[in-house]
């Protein structure tokens, strides 16, 4: 592993117990993702994209093989270490936005910073900057229920990038958005990738997203079937 | 500190959800205290009435006396010992002589107990002074409201009473109902006829004898008994009632169980469901880097804050309601008389400080537990399962 390799998996296998049996969702996946990549894991529904992203995100552990993220082996971390890794280095964007409903936009974006015990004045600066990136400064006081889908996902992006993580993991971020909003958030993410050097890993089967990717990793029934760099 | 701040923020930001939750909790809280208060009020009232109207500060029974054995009754009398007589003379005790009889109200025959009591006594809350007036030569007699209803007797009625004299043959006399009293204590009402003690002693051809000596309520020193006069304390005299209360706590009081069940259900519903509905929120917090332990502490703390708010809110509207209902009382349906208890028609709930604190504590602990357990269960899931809202 070189210094620029952020994510490395070796023979990564994930099985889910089903009844008395096992269902293999990922089968010996070998993968290497470098700094500054704008990569997508592409495949039909059920191919194992979310499972792979969850393991990279230290939300789940591999059954066999290993996954190293920023030098730490996911399967060997306890849940406190995993929480720390997520908090300091990873940002998540979910298909369903997952904003905290009682907080307003500002407070949602601020939340990861609270967990990092960052002092108040610095927090305000960081949140305001993140809201500027996604173009939602004027909605800082709004509650999630008052936002459109596109706005909600932009808040989620701001929340993911506010702490300037090394990696942002986005699981089908456009699945609930119309074309215009999809392009809007994708352009935002491309800009962040270029300006901040943040690595983005998507899971998607949305053509709009695929058209922005610089690398496409095709997944089918838990196996990588194709891995293409786009120029 | 962060957990405290977040919990406080979540509770205050949740607005309506918090207040709904807190209101239901506080309602359960007030309801439990009120029900407990009714229960305590009933005990206090029954015991108070029994003490005031019947058993005073305890009784000495002539050794043959057995209220459940009518055949031994006519032998259950003896000379009042000197130490009791001193107490009687100083107004600290009062004698009662009991004799079985038959009475003939309105041409029917009915067995009853003749109670000879001192018209001058002040020991029991009992209109015995009515027995002092005696204008027209009949023996003055006193009966209770239930007895009056059963026999059809009213004030001024003359009724013939027959009893066995010392020789075993029948004697008879006419008594006049001079007053009818109302009491919650059925035992001193049903089948009881009260006449002056001296008259009954004459009729039985005994002098200065009695069956029961009732002591003044709150008397400091209980006089010494003897083989023929045995002391019966409150624990003994109230045993039936305490037994009834015990049966009640075991679960015969369905109403109480339902109320308590409702209250617990409300707590369970508001806390557990609120937490289960928020499992995606928990998953999100974990994905954002919150540790499991902190998630559990946060949600338990939120529940705890709800419990505290509920106690404060419950106190704000509950205390006036509780005080008000304790002062005006709660009307009881007529049917309670059939339970055989000395229940009055209006119950005054009694709330002890202990009751208040123990109920608060129980409720509070319940809230904390039902916040903690489901939170722990959810937090122990993989964050991925919590995120998906899956529960297994
Ligand atoms: N917790 C689980 N238990 C059992 N099977 C699961 C679980 N999570 C995912 N799967 C299965 O694993 C396969 C891959 O799922 P997933 O990674 O969500 O696919 P994708 O995100 O590509 O749609 C699916 O067939 C799914 O049913
Ligand atoms: Mg998926």
XYZ file of C-alpha atoms in Angstrom, chain B residues 103-109:
7
model
C -87.697 -8.648 68.769
C -91.093 -8.364 67.195
C -91.221 -5.413 64.849
C -94.547 -5.047 63.032
C -95.670 -8.558 63.966
C -92.566 -10.261 62.643
C -89.914 -11.954 64.732
